[in-house]
Coordinates of C-alpha atoms and ligand atoms in Angstrom, one line a residue:
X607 CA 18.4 74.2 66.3
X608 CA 21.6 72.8 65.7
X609 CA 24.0 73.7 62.9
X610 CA 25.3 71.0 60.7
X611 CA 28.5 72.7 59.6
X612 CA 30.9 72.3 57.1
X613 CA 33.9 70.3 57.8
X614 CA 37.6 71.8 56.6
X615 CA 40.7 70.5 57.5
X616 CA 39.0 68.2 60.0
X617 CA 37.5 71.0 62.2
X618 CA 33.7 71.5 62.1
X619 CA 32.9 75.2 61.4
X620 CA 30.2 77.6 59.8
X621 CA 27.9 79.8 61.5
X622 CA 26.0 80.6 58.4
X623 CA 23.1 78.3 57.7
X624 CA 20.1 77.7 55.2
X625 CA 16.9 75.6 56.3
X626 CA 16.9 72.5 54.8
X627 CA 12.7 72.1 54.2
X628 CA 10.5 68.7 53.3
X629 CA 8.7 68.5 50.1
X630 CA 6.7 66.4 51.6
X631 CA 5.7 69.2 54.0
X632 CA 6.9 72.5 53.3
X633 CA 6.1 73.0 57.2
X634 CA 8.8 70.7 58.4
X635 CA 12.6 72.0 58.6
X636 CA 14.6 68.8 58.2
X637 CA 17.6 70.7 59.8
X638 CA 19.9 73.8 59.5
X639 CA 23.1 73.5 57.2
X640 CA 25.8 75.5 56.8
X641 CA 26.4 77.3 53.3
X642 CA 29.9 78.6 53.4
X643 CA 32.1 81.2 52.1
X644 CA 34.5 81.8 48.9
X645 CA 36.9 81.9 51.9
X646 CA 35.7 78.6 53.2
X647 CA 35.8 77.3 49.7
X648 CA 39.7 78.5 49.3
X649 CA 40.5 76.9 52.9
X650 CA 39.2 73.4 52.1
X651 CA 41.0 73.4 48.9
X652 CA 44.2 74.4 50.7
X653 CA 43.6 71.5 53.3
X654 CA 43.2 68.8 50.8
X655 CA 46.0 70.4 48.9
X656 CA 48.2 69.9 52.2
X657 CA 46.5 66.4 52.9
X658 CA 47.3 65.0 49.9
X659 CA 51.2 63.9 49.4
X660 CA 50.6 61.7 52.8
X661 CA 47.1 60.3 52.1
X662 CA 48.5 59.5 47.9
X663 CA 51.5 57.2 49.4
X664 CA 49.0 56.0 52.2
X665 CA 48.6 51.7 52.3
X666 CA 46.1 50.1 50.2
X667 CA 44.5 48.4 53.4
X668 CA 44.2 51.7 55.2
X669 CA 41.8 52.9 52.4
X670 CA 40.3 49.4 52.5
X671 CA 39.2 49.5 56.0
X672 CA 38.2 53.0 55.7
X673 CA 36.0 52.3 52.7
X674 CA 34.6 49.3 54.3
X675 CA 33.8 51.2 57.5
X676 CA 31.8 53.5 55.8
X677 CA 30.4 51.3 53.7
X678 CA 29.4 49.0 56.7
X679 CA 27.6 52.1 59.2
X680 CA 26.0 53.0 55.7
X681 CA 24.2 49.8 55.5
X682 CA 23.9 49.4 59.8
X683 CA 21.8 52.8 58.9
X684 CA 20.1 52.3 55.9
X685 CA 16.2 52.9 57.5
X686 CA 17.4 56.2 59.3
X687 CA 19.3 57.9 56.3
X688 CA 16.4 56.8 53.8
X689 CA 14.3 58.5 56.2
X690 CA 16.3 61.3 56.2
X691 CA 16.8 61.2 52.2
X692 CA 12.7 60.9 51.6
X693 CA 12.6 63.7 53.9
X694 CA 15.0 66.5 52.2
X695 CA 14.2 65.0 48.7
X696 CA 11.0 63.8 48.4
X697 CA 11.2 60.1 46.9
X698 CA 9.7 57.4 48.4
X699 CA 10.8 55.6 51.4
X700 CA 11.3 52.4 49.7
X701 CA 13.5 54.2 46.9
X702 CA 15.8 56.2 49.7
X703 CA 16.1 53.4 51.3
X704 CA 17.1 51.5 48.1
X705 CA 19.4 54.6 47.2
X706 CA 21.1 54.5 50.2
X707 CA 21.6 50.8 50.2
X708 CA 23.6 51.8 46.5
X709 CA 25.5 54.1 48.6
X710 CA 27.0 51.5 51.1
X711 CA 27.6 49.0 47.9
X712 CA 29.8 51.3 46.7
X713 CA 31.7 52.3 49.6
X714 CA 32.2 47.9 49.5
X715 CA 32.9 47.8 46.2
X716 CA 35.9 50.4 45.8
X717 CA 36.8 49.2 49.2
X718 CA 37.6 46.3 47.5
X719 CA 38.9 48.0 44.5
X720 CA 41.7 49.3 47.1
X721 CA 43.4 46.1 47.6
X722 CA 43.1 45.5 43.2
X723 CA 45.1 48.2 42.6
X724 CA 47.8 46.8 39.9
X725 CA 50.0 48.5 37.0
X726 CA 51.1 46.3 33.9
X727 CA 55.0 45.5 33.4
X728 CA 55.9 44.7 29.2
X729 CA 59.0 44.6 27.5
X730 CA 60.7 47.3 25.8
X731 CA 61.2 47.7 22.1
X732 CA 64.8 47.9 23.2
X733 CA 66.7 45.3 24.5
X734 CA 67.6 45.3 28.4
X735 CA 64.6 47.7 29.1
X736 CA 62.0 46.9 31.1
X737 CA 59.1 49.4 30.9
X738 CA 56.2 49.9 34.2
X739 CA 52.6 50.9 33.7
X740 CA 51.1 52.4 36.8
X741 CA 48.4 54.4 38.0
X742 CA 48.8 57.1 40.5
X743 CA 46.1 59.7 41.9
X744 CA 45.5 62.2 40.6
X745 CA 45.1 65.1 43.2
X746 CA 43.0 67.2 44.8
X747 CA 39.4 66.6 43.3
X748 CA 36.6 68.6 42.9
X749 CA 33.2 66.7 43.4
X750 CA 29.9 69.0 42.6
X751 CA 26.6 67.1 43.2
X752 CA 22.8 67.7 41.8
X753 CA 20.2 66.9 44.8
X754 CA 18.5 64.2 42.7
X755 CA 20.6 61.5 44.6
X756 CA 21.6 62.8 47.4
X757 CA 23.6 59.5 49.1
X758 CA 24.4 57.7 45.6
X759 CA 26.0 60.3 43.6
X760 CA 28.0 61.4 46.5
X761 CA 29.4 58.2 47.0
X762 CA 30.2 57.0 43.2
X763 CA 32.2 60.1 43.5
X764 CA 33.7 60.2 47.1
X765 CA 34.3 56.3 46.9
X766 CA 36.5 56.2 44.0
X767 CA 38.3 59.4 44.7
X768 CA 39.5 57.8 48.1
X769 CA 40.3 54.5 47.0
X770 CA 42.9 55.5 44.2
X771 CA 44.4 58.2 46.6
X772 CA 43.0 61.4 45.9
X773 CA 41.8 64.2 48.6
X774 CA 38.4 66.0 48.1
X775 CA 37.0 69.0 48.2
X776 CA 33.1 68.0 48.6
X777 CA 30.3 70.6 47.2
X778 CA 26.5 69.4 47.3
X779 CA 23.3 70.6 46.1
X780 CA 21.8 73.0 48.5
X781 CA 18.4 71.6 48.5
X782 CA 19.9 68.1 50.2
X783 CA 22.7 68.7 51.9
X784 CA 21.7 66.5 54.9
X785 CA 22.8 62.5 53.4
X786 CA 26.3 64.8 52.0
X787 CA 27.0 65.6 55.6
X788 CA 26.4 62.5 57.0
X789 CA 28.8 60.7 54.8
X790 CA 31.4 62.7 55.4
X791 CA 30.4 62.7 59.4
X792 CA 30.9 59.0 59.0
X793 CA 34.1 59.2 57.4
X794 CA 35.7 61.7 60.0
X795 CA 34.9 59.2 62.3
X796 CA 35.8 56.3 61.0
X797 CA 39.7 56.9 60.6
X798 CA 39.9 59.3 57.3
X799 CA 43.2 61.8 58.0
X800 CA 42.0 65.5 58.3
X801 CA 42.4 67.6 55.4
X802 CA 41.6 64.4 53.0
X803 CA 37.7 65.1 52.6
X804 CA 36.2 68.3 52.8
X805 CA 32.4 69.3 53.3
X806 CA 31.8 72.9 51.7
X807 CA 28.3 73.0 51.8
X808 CA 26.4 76.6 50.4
X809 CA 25.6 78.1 46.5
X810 CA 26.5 77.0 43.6
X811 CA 27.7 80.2 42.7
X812 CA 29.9 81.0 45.3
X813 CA 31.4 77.6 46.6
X814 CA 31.0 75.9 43.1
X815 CA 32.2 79.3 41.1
X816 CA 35.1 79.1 43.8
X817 CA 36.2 76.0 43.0
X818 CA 35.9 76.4 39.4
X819 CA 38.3 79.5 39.9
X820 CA 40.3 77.2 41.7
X821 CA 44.2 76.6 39.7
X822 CA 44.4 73.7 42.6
X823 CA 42.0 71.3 41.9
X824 CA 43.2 68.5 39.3
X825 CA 40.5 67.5 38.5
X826 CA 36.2 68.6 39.1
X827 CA 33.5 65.3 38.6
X828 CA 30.1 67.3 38.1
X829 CA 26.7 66.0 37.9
X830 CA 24.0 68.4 37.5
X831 CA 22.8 70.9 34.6
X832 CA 23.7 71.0 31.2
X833 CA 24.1 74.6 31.6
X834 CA 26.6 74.6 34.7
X835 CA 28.5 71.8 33.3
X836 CA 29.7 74.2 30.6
X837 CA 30.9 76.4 33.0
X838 CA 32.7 73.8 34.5
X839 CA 35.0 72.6 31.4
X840 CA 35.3 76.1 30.3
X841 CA 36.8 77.0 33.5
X842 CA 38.8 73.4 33.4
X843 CA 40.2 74.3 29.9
X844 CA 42.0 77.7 31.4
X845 CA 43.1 75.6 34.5
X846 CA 43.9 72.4 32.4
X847 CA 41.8 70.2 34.8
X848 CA 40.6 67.2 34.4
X849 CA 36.6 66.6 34.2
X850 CA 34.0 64.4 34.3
X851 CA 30.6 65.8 33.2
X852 CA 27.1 64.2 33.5
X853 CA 24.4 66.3 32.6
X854 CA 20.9 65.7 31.0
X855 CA 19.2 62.9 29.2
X856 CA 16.1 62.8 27.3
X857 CA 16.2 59.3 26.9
X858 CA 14.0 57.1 24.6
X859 CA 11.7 54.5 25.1
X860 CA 10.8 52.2 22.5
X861 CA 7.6 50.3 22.4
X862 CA 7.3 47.8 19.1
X863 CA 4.1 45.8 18.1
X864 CA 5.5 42.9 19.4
X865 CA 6.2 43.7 22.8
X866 CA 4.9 42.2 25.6
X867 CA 2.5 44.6 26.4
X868 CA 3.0 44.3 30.6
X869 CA 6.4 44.2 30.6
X870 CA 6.4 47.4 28.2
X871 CA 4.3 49.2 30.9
X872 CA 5.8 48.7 33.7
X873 CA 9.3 49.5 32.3
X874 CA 7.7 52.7 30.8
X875 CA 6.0 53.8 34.0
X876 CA 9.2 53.2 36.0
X877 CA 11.4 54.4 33.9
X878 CA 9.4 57.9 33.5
X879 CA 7.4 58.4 36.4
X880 CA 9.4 56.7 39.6
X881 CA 11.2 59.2 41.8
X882 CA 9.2 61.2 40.4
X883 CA 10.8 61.8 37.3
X884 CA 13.4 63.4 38.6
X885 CA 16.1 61.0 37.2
X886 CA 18.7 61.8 34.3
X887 CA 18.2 57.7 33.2
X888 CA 14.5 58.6 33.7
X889 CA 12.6 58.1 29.8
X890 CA 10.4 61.0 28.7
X891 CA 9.7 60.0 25.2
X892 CA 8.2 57.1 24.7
X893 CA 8.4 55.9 21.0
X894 CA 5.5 53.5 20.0
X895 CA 4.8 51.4 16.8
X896 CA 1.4 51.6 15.7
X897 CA 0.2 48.1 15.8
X898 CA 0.7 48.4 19.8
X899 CA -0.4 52.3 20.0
X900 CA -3.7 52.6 21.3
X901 CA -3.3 49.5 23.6
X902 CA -0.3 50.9 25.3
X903 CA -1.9 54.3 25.9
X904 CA -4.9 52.8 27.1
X905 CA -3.0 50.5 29.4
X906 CA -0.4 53.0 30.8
X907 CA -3.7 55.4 31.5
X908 CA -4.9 52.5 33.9
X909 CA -1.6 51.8 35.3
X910 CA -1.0 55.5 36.1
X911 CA -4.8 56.1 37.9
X912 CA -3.2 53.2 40.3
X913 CA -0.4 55.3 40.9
X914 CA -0.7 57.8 44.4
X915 CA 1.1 60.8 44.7
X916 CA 1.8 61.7 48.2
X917 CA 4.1 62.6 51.1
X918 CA 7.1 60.8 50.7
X919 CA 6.8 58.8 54.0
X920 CA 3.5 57.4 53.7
X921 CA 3.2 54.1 53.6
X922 CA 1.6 53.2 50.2
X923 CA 3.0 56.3 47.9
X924 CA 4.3 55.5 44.5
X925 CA 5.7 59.2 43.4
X926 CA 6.7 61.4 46.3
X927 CA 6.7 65.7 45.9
X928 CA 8.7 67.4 43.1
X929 CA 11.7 68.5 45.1
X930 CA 11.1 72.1 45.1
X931 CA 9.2 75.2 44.1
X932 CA 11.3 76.0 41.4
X933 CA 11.1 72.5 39.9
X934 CA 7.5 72.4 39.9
X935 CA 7.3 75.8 37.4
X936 CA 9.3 74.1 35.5
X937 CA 7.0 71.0 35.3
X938 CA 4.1 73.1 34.7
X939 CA 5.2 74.9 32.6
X940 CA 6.5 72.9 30.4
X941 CA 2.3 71.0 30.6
X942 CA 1.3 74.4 29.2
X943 CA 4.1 74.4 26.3
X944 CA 3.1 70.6 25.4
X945 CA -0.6 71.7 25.4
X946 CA 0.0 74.4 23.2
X947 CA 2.6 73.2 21.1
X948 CA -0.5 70.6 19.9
X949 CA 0.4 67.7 22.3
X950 CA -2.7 65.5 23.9
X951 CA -3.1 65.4 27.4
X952 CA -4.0 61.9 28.3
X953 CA -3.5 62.2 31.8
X954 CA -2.7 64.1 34.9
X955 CA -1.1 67.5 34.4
X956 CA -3.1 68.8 37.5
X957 CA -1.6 70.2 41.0
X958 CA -2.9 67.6 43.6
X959 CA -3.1 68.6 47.5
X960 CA -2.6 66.5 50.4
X961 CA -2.9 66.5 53.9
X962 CA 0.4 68.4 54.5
X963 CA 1.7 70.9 52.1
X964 CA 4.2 69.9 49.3
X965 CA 5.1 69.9 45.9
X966 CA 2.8 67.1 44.6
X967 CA 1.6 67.0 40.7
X968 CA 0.1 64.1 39.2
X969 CA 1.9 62.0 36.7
X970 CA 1.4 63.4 32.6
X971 CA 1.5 61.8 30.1
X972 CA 0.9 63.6 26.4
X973 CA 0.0 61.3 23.2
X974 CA 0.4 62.7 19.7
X975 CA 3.8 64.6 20.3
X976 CA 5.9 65.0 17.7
X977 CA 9.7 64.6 17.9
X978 CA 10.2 68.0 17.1
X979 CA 8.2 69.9 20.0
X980 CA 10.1 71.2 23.1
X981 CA 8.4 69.0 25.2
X982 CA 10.5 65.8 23.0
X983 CA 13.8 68.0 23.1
X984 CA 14.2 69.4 25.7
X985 CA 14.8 67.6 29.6
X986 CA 12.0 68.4 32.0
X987 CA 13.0 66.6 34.7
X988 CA 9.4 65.9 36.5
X989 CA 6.7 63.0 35.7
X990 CA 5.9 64.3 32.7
X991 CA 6.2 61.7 29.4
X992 CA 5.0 61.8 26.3
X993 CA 4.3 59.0 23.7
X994 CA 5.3 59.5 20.1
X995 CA 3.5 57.3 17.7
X996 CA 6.2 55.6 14.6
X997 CA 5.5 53.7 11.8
X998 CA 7.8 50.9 12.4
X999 CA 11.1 49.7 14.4
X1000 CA 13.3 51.8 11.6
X1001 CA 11.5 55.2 12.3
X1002 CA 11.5 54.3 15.6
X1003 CA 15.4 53.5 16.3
X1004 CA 15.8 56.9 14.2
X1005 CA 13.5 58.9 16.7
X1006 CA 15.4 57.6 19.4
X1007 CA 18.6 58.4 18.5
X1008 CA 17.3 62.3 16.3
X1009 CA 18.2 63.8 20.2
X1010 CA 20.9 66.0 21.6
X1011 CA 21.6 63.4 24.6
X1012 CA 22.5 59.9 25.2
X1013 CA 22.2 58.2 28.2
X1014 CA 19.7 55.5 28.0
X1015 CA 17.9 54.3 25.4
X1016 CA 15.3 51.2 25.9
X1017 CA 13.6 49.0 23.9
X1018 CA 10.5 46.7 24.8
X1019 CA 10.3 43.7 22.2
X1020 CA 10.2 39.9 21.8
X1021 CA 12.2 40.5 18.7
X1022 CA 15.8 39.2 19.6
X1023 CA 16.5 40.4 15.9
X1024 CA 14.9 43.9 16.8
X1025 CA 17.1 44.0 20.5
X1026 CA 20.1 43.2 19.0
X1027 CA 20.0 46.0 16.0
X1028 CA 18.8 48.3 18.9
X1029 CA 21.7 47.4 21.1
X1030 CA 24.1 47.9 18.5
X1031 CA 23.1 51.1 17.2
X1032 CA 21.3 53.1 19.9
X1033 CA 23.8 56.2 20.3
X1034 CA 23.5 56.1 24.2
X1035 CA 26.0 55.1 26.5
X1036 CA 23.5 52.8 28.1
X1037 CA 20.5 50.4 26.3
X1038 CA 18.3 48.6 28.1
X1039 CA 16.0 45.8 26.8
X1040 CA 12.8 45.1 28.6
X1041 CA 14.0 46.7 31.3
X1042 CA 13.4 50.8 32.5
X1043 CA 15.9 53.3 31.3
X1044 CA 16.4 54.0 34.6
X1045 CA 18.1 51.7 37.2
X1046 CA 21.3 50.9 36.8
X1047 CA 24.2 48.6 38.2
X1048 CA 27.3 49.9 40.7
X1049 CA 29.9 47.7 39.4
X1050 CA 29.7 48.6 35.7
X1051 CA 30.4 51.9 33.9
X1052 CA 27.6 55.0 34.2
X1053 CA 27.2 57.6 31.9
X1054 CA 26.4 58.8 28.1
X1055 CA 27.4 60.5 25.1
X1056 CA 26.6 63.4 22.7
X1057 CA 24.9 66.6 25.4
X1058 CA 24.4 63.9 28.5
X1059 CA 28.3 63.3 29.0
X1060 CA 31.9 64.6 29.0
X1061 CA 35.0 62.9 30.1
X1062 CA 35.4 59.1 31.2
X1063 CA 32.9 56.7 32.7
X1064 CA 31.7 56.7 36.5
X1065 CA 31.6 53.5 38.3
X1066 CA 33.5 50.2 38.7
X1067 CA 36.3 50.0 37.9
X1068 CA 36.5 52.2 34.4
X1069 CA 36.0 55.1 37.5
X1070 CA 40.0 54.6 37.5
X1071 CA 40.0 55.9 34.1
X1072 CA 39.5 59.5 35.4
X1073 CA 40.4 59.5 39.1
X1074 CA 43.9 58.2 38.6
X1075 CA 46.7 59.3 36.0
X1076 CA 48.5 56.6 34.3
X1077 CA 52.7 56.6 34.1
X1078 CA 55.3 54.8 32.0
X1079 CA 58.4 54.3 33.7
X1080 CA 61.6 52.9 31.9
X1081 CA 64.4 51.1 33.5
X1082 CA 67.9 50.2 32.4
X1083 CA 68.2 46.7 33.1
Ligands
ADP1272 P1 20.0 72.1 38.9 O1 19.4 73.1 38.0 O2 19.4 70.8 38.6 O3 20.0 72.5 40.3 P2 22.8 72.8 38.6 O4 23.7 72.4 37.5 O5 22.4 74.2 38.9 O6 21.5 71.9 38.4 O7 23.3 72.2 40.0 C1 24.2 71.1 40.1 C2 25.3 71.4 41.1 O8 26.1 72.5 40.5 C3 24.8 71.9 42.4 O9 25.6 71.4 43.5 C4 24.9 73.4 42.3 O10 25.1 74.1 43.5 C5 26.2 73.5 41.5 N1 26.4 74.8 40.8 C6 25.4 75.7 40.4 N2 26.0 76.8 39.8 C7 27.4 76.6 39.8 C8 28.5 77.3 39.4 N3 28.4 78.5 38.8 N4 29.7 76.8 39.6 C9 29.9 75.6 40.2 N5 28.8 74.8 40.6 C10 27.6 75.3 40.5

């Protein structure tokens, strides 16, 4: 079988591989990838080191047409890397293919960004001063990835970081590292300078730990655990790095009596149960007046015994495999801490097989949870959802917000009094009315606050905020 290696300094290389396996089918090798080396680690920072002075001063439109390219085979491709997404991460074929149309929006839009680069000229305080605002890249960057988006994260965080003249140093999750290398196989042919983005495929802790070690990155954006995201901005504090951390969510629902009770289903079902849960937007508590109570439970029950579970591919499959082995223990046991901790199970919770061997559990859903219990505090990050029942909106918008994270909050209501008063004090960095939790625009900011977020917003164009460094420049007139 064919190595897909890691590319440093423009040169394919790697004989070390991993099996990348299917969810779907545990039988099925998608392909074999290369995990490198603290050594290869250390050599693609020192290339993007080297590459960066020329690619920093290099012309707008070159990064433009660059972009563009990439963003253009993206799209040219979009049913054969889907494929290849469903197949190392287990969501459905519609949803890769939707994620990987994301991906080649992105490329366009910071393509675009490229030729809108523009500083700010004001007058001085003092007379015959004139005084320049610009941004300028920041360096070599650092861009760690979690495997629950294989193609979009990548590309919210190689797109920028190319556009405002940075060089990369490009780490992936080792469970999908087949959409990482052919991004960056598209970019190394479609113009990019060597040395400006580098593929370092392998473990977190010895390429990640590497470049955390690192005293020549400028900056690290990291999306992934809560727990390695600490390690990252301790490590940046010593190194005085730059970061941008997105980390968990346990984002809120909110279901009030005067919903719109279809419209409060399907947002809840998407939001907690599409790609299979395994989204940081995605809503695990779902906060429920009791006027509406018993007929949402009943009517998300039906909606979920419509929902099949099955391999990814399938024509007809709503929720594909949990990604891995280790995931799924997760899952399951977290079903046994709900169960125990006094949680109802009103459906699922049960291991399901299939014609080919994956990772496939039916959709849960607990009722009577309590904000307090793990299974309301803490990130799962399978199909598992629970509803907790309120008294009214107030007890509600307090549940939502009595979290350690804030991503997304939602609200479903016909209340424009309720939406607004939501809106305005939901303590997440994204609120959603009517709509999922989850599913999100690429030309507006991304990201949270409290234990989901640290440093600047991703995406559009407040992504300049961290991937660029501002100066002030005076001039005698
Ligand atoms: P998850 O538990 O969801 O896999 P992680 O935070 O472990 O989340 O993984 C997110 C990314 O961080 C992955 O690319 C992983 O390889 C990387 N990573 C894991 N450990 C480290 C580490 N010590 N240093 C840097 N990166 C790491």
């Amino acid at each position: 079988m064919t190595i897909y290696q890691n590319l440093i300094a423009g040169e394919w290389t790697g004989a070390e591989a991993v099996e990348n396996i299917n969810p779907s089918d545990t039988k099925e090798v998608v392909g074999l990838y290369a995990s490198g080396s603290a050594a290869d680690t250390r050599n693609a920072i020192a290339a993007a080191k080297a590459a960066f002075p020329a690619w920093s001063r290099s012309g707008i439109w070159e990064r433009h047409v660059i972009l563009k390219k990439a963003g253009d085979e993206i799209m040219a491709r979009k049913d054969e890397l889907g494929a290849l997404l469903a197949r190392e991460e287990g969501k459905t074929l519609p949803e890769a293919i939707g994620e990987t149309i994301r991906a080649s929006q992105i490329f366009e839009f910071f393509a675009g960004e490229a030729l809108r680069l523009a500083g700010e000229v004001v007058p001085s305080v003092r007379p015959n001063i004139g005084v320049e605002i610009t941004r300028e890249p920041l360096g070599v960057i650092g861009i760690i990835t979690p495997w629950n988006f294989p193609i979009a994260i990548p590309a919210w965080k190689i797109a920028p970081a190319l556009c405002y003249g940075n060089t990369i140093v490009f780490k992936p999750a080792e469970l999908v590292p087949g959409c990482s290398w052919a991004i960056v196989d598209i970019f190394n042919r479609a113009g990019l300078p060597k040395g400006v983005l580098n593929l370092v495929m392998g473990k977190g802790s010895i390429v990640g730990q590497t470049m955390l070690d690192s005293p020549d990155l400028a900056g690290i954006t990291f999306t992934g655990s809560v727990g390695t995201g600490k390690r990252v901005a301790v490590s940046s504090i010593e190194h005085n790095r730059k970061i941008q951390l997105e980390m968990g969510g346990k984002n809120p629902m909110v279901v009030l009596d005067d919903a719109d009770l279809s419209v409060a289903v399907e947002a809840a079902a998407n939001s907690a149960f599409f790609s299979t849960g395994q989204r940081c937007t995605a809503s695990s508590r779902l906060i429920v007046t009791e006027g509406i109570h018993d007929r949402f439970v009943a009517a998300m029950t039906e909606k979920l015994k419509t929902l099949n579970v099955d391999h990814a591919l399938k024509t007809g499959t709503h929720i594909g495999p949990v990604v891995d082995e280790r995931q799924l223990k997760t899952d399951t046991d977290y079903i046994e801490i709900g169960k125990k901790e006094g949680a109802k199970l009103a459906f699922g919770g049960e291991l399901i097989s299939r014609d080919t061997p994956g990772f496939y559990l039916q959709p849960t859903l607990f009722t009577e949870a309590t904000n307090q219990m793990r299974i309301s505090r803490e990130e799962i990050f399978g199909p598992v959802a629970s509803v907790i029942r309120v008294k009214d909106y107030e007890e509600a918008l307090a549940v939502a917000n009595d979290t350690p994270f804030g991503l997304s909050s939602g609200i479903a209501t016909t209340s424009l009094k309720h939406a607004t008063h939501f809106k305005r004090n939901a303590e997440a960095g994204m609120v959603m009315v009517n709509l999922p939790t989850a599913g999100v625009d690429f030309h507006v900011p991304f990201g949270g606050r409290k234990g989901s977020s640290y440093g600047s917003r991703e995406q559009g164009k407040y992504a300049a905020e961290f991937f660029t460094t501002v100066k002030t420049a005076y001039t005698l007139a």
